GROMACS .gro file of C-alpha atoms in nm:
model
  260
    1MET     CA    1   0.000   0.000   0.000
    2ASN     CA    2   0.150   0.335  -0.105
    3MET     CA    3   0.118   0.654   0.097
    4ASN     CA    4  -0.184   0.787  -0.091
    5GLU     CA    5  -0.366   0.458  -0.036
    6SER     CA    6  -0.280   0.467   0.334
    7LEU     CA    7  -0.400   0.825   0.363
    8LEU     CA    8  -0.722   0.748   0.178
    9LYS     CA    9  -0.793   0.449   0.400
   10VAL     CA   10  -0.766   0.669   0.708
   11VAL     CA   11  -0.981   0.940   0.547
   12HIS     CA   12  -1.263   0.686   0.507
   13GLU     CA   13  -1.209   0.549   0.858
   14THR     CA   14  -1.219   0.900   1.001
   15LEU     CA   15  -1.540   0.984   0.814
   16ALA     CA   16  -1.704   0.663   0.933
   17GLU     CA   17  -1.639   0.776   1.289
   18SER     CA   18  -1.751   1.135   1.232
   19GLY     CA   19  -2.065   1.024   1.050
   20THR     CA   20  -2.174   0.801   1.337
   21ILE     CA   21  -2.154   1.091   1.581
   22ALA     CA   22  -2.326   1.336   1.345
   23ARG     CA   23  -2.618   1.100   1.289
   24HIS     CA   24  -2.649   1.044   1.664
   25TYR     CA   25  -2.687   1.416   1.737
   26PHE     CA   26  -2.884   1.521   1.428
   27ARG     CA   27  -3.228   1.666   1.513
   28GLN     CA   28  -3.162   1.621   1.886
   29SER     CA   29  -3.190   1.902   2.138
   30LEU     CA   30  -2.843   2.057   2.167
   31ALA     CA   31  -2.718   2.371   2.334
   32VAL     CA   32  -2.583   2.619   2.082
   33THR     CA   33  -2.312   2.864   2.183
   34ALA     CA   34  -2.146   3.145   1.989
   35LYS     CA   35  -1.777   3.154   1.909
   36ARG     CA   36  -1.575   3.475   1.912
   37ASP     CA   37  -1.676   3.546   1.551
   38LEU     CA   38  -2.042   3.489   1.657
   39SER     CA   39  -2.074   3.174   1.445
   40PRO     CA   40  -2.264   2.892   1.619
   41VAL     CA   41  -2.104   2.581   1.766
   42THR     CA   42  -2.253   2.272   1.931
   43LEU     CA   43  -2.134   1.978   2.134
   44ALA     CA   44  -2.160   1.773   1.814
   45ASP     CA   45  -1.903   1.994   1.638
   46GLN     CA   46  -1.660   1.947   1.924
   47GLU     CA   47  -1.714   1.573   1.971
   48ILE     CA   48  -1.682   1.502   1.600
   49GLU     CA   49  -1.355   1.689   1.566
   50ALA     CA   50  -1.212   1.522   1.878
   51ALA     CA   51  -1.300   1.179   1.738
   52MET     CA   52  -1.151   1.265   1.399
   53ARG     CA   53  -0.828   1.384   1.557
   54LYS     CA   54  -0.805   1.062   1.760
   55VAL     CA   55  -0.835   0.837   1.453
   56ILE     CA   56  -0.581   1.037   1.253
   57HIS     CA   57  -0.332   1.056   1.539
   58GLN     CA   58  -0.355   0.680   1.598
   59HIS     CA   59  -0.246   0.612   1.240
   60PHE     CA   60  -0.017   0.909   1.177
   61PRO     CA   61   0.113   1.051   1.507
   62GLU     CA   62   0.374   1.255   1.319
   63HIS     CA   63   0.119   1.443   1.108
   64SER     CA   64  -0.010   1.790   1.190
   65ILE     CA   65  -0.383   1.843   1.246
   66VAL     CA   66  -0.562   2.175   1.203
   67GLY     CA   67  -0.932   2.197   1.283
   68GLU     CA   68  -1.207   2.453   1.317
   69GLU     CA   69  -1.282   2.377   1.680
   70GLY     CA   70  -0.955   2.271   1.844
   71GLU     CA   71  -0.599   2.389   1.884
   72ASP     CA   72  -0.352   2.316   1.606
   73GLN     CA   73  -0.152   1.997   1.662
   74LEU     CA   74   0.188   2.049   1.506
   75GLY     CA   75   0.359   1.725   1.409
   76THR     CA   76   0.708   1.649   1.286
   77GLY     CA   77   0.603   1.515   0.944
   78ALA     CA   78   0.532   1.693   0.616
   79TYR     CA   79   0.160   1.611   0.610
   80THR     CA   80  -0.123   1.824   0.751
   81TRP     CA   81  -0.486   1.725   0.800
   82THR     CA   82  -0.730   2.017   0.788
   83LEU     CA   83  -1.071   1.938   0.937
   84ASP     CA   84  -1.416   2.095   0.953
   85PRO     CA   85  -1.634   1.864   1.165
   86ILE     CA   86  -1.964   2.028   1.068
   87ASP     CA   87  -1.957   2.263   0.772
   88GLY     CA   88  -2.303   2.414   0.784
   89THR     CA   89  -2.369   2.425   1.158
   90LYS     CA   90  -2.668   2.654   1.093
   91SER     CA   91  -2.821   2.379   0.878
   92PHE     CA   92  -2.735   2.115   1.138
   93ILE     CA   93  -2.906   2.299   1.424
   94SER     CA   94  -3.207   2.369   1.199
   95GLY     CA   95  -3.259   2.001   1.119
   96LEU     CA   96  -3.151   2.042   0.757
   97PRO     CA   97  -2.935   1.755   0.626
   98LEU     CA   98  -2.727   1.987   0.404
   99PHE     CA   99  -2.423   1.995   0.632
  100GLY     CA  100  -2.104   1.801   0.581
  101THR     CA  101  -1.774   1.695   0.728
  102LEU     CA  102  -1.462   1.811   0.547
  103ILE     CA  103  -1.108   1.675   0.529
  104CYS     CA  104  -0.810   1.797   0.331
  105VAL     CA  105  -0.477   1.618   0.347
  106SER     CA  106  -0.191   1.836   0.228
  107ARG     CA  107   0.182   1.800   0.195
  108GLU     CA  108   0.338   2.141   0.237
  109GLU     CA  109   0.133   2.360  -0.004
  110GLN     CA  110   0.005   2.071  -0.218
  111PHE     CA  111  -0.352   1.958  -0.156
  112LEU     CA  112  -0.337   1.581  -0.200
  113ILE     CA  113  -0.678   1.454  -0.091
  114GLY     CA  114  -1.009   1.631  -0.038
  115ALA     CA  115  -1.323   1.480   0.112
  116ILE     CA  116  -1.676   1.615   0.146
  117ASP     CA  117  -1.897   1.378   0.345
  118MET     CA  118  -2.272   1.431   0.385
  119PRO     CA  119  -2.350   1.190   0.671
  120ILE     CA  120  -2.729   1.218   0.667
  121LEU     CA  121  -2.757   1.194   0.289
  122ASN     CA  122  -2.498   0.913   0.267
  123GLU     CA  123  -2.313   1.103  -0.005
  124ARG     CA  124  -1.936   1.138  -0.024
  125TRP     CA  125  -1.703   1.311  -0.267
  126ILE     CA  126  -1.333   1.230  -0.271
  127GLY     CA  127  -1.068   1.395  -0.486
  128VAL     CA  128  -0.714   1.257  -0.505
  129LEU     CA  129  -0.443   1.456  -0.679
  130GLY     CA  130  -0.368   1.296  -1.015
  131GLN     CA  131  -0.628   1.022  -0.969
  132GLY     CA  132  -0.961   1.194  -1.032
  133SER     CA  133  -1.267   1.254  -0.818
  134THR     CA  134  -1.540   1.016  -0.712
  135PHE     CA  135  -1.894   1.038  -0.580
  136ASN     CA  136  -1.974   0.739  -0.358
  137GLY     CA  137  -1.688   0.553  -0.524
  138THR     CA  138  -1.788   0.626  -0.885
  139PRO     CA  139  -1.589   0.873  -1.099
  140CYS     CA  140  -1.758   1.212  -1.125
  141LYS     CA  141  -1.710   1.501  -1.365
  142ALA     CA  142  -1.795   1.871  -1.355
  143SER     CA  143  -2.042   2.015  -1.605
  144ASP     CA  144  -1.938   2.123  -1.954
  145VAL     CA  145  -2.126   2.456  -1.946
  146THR     CA  146  -1.914   2.735  -2.093
  147ASP     CA  147  -2.179   3.005  -2.147
  148ILE     CA  148  -2.251   3.216  -1.839
  149GLY     CA  149  -2.608   3.265  -1.958
  150SER     CA  150  -2.665   2.891  -1.919
  151ALA     CA  151  -2.504   2.858  -1.576
  152THR     CA  152  -2.647   2.784  -1.231
  153LEU     CA  153  -2.481   2.988  -0.954
  154PHE     CA  154  -2.474   2.899  -0.584
  155SER     CA  155  -2.353   3.079  -0.271
  156THR     CA  156  -2.416   2.986   0.092
  157GLU     CA  157  -2.574   3.313   0.209
  158PRO     CA  158  -2.590   3.680   0.106
  159ASN     CA  159  -2.429   3.815   0.422
  160MET     CA  160  -2.095   3.646   0.348
  161PHE     CA  161  -2.019   3.928   0.102
  162ASN     CA  162  -1.905   4.279   0.192
  163THR     CA  163  -2.062   4.580   0.021
  164GLY     CA  164  -1.814   4.592  -0.267
  165GLN     CA  165  -1.836   4.220  -0.329
  166ALA     CA  166  -2.215   4.228  -0.321
  167GLU     CA  167  -2.223   4.506  -0.580
  168ARG     CA  168  -2.001   4.317  -0.822
  169LEU     CA  169  -2.187   3.995  -0.754
  170LYS     CA  170  -2.504   4.159  -0.888
  171LYS     CA  171  -2.344   4.169  -1.232
  172LEU     CA  172  -2.285   3.796  -1.221
  173GLU     CA  173  -2.629   3.722  -1.077
  174SER     CA  174  -2.797   3.908  -1.361
  175ALA     CA  175  -2.594   3.715  -1.619
  176VAL     CA  176  -2.658   3.355  -1.507
  177ARG     CA  177  -2.959   3.136  -1.586
  178LEU     CA  178  -3.037   3.040  -1.225
  179ARG     CA  179  -2.923   3.188  -0.894
  180ARG     CA  180  -2.960   2.998  -0.564
  181TYR     CA  181  -2.846   3.038  -0.202
  182GLY     CA  182  -2.774   2.764   0.052
  183GLY     CA  183  -2.571   2.449   0.046
  184ASP     CA  184  -2.246   2.523   0.230
  185CYS     CA  185  -2.000   2.248   0.129
  186TYR     CA  186  -2.273   2.057  -0.055
  187SER     CA  187  -2.255   2.309  -0.340
  188TYR     CA  188  -1.894   2.216  -0.412
  189GLY     CA  189  -1.984   1.849  -0.429
  190LEU     CA  190  -2.274   1.918  -0.662
  191LEU     CA  191  -2.041   2.121  -0.884
  192ALA     CA  192  -1.795   1.830  -0.899
  193SER     CA  193  -2.080   1.603  -1.013
  194GLY     CA  194  -2.197   1.844  -1.282
  195HIS     CA  195  -2.531   1.939  -1.124
  196ILE     CA  196  -2.445   2.307  -1.079
  197ASP     CA  197  -2.194   2.520  -1.265
  198LEU     CA  198  -2.066   2.801  -1.042
  199VAL     CA  199  -2.000   2.854  -0.672
  200VAL     CA  200  -1.899   3.203  -0.560
  201GLU     CA  201  -1.831   3.273  -0.192
  202ALA     CA  202  -1.637   3.502   0.041
  203SER     CA  203  -1.538   3.538   0.408
  204LEU     CA  204  -1.426   3.174   0.417
  205HIS     CA  205  -1.164   3.011   0.637
  206PRO     CA  206  -0.916   2.759   0.491
  207TYR     CA  207  -1.100   2.467   0.652
  208ASP     CA  208  -1.413   2.575   0.460
  209TRP     CA  209  -1.265   2.545   0.110
  210MET     CA  210  -0.947   2.334   0.119
  211SER     CA  211  -1.125   2.000   0.076
  212ALA     CA  212  -1.300   2.131  -0.236
  213VAL     CA  213  -0.979   2.210  -0.423
  214PRO     CA  214  -0.870   1.855  -0.520
  215ILE     CA  215  -1.231   1.743  -0.562
  216ILE     CA  216  -1.318   2.015  -0.812
  217GLN     CA  217  -0.985   2.020  -0.993
  218GLU     CA  218  -0.978   1.643  -1.034
  219ALA     CA  219  -1.338   1.655  -1.164
  220GLY     CA  220  -1.223   1.890  -1.440
  221GLY     CA  221  -1.331   2.216  -1.280
  222VAL     CA  222  -1.144   2.529  -1.176
  223ILE     CA  223  -1.128   2.685  -0.828
  224THR     CA  224  -0.939   3.005  -0.738
  225ASP     CA  225  -0.978   3.327  -0.544
  226TRP     CA  226  -1.167   3.620  -0.696
  227GLN     CA  227  -0.848   3.744  -0.859
  228GLY     CA  228  -0.791   3.414  -1.037
  229ASN     CA  229  -0.502   3.317  -0.811
  230ALA     CA  230  -0.446   2.962  -0.691
  231LEU     CA  231  -0.579   2.908  -0.340
  232HIS     CA  232  -0.334   2.850  -0.057
  233ARG     CA  233  -0.364   2.822   0.319
  234ASN     CA  234  -0.321   3.198   0.366
  235SER     CA  235  -0.569   3.303   0.095
  236GLU     CA  236  -0.797   3.585   0.211
  237GLY     CA  237  -1.122   3.392   0.185
  238SER     CA  238  -1.284   3.466  -0.152
  239VAL     CA  239  -1.352   3.160  -0.367
  240ILE     CA  240  -1.489   3.110  -0.717
  241ALA     CA  241  -1.536   2.758  -0.853
  242ALA     CA  242  -1.660   2.668  -1.201
  243GLY     CA  243  -1.716   2.353  -1.403
  244THR     CA  244  -1.509   2.473  -1.700
  245PRO     CA  245  -1.217   2.713  -1.754
  246GLU     CA  246  -1.429   2.917  -1.996
  247LEU     CA  247  -1.707   2.967  -1.744
  248HIS     CA  248  -1.454   3.048  -1.473
  249SER     CA  249  -1.296   3.318  -1.690
  250ALA     CA  250  -1.632   3.471  -1.777
  251ALA     CA  251  -1.741   3.484  -1.413
  252LEU     CA  252  -1.403   3.609  -1.299
  253ALA     CA  253  -1.426   3.904  -1.536
  254LEU     CA  254  -1.737   4.021  -1.351
  255LEU     CA  255  -1.584   3.972  -1.006
  256ALA     CA  256  -1.222   4.086  -1.045
  257GLY     CA  257  -1.120   4.342  -0.790
  258ALA     CA  258  -1.415   4.271  -0.564
  259ASN     CA  259  -1.247   4.126  -0.258
  260HIS     CA  260  -1.188   4.444  -0.061
   0.00000   0.00000   0.00000
């Protein structure tokens, strides 16, 4: 078993553990507290991340682990696991199944494996650098839409955009065929499977988008910041993902310069 296979095996094992906990707490009465940035957090978020860290550390004690809820664990190896136990906590606490668990395994600045797991829907996207993307184990491919007038555009919520971004986003919204809000990480999975064509978001943390990079790229799509730059751990939080390079370029032209 090579390193990628070993990593992938642990990704699936970790998601099996996280999914069990998520399903246990879903639609149960849970206290919701606010973090310093006023975003909500529950006991489920914390328990899931703790369980994920335990599985990863058992297999790869030398690897670093960075998560939304806990302190960074700095290892001695070159690999880093970036975790989001519940992406879409607002959906989770509302009883909506459109939340997911995210994993990105990186080696230095290279995103090797991305995983989006939807534990209630039993849907899972995996992207492995150089090996393609899969949906529930079957290869998946982004859409072939190149015309912005034929595209479906998703974002999680309107208030993720500052005033300047919102103004420029109006140009894109008026150009696409269909505009929808909601989805959190689910939108990126749907893009990788060709069901939607564009995802445009802002105010994101690295753990929100890192898992999507190998999934979308390996499905044939493009994902960058709003300036068209490759995403990296210190990117400022604006993301545009598209099913084709042509669609990405067309959307980017309407958004360029909008991230301040």
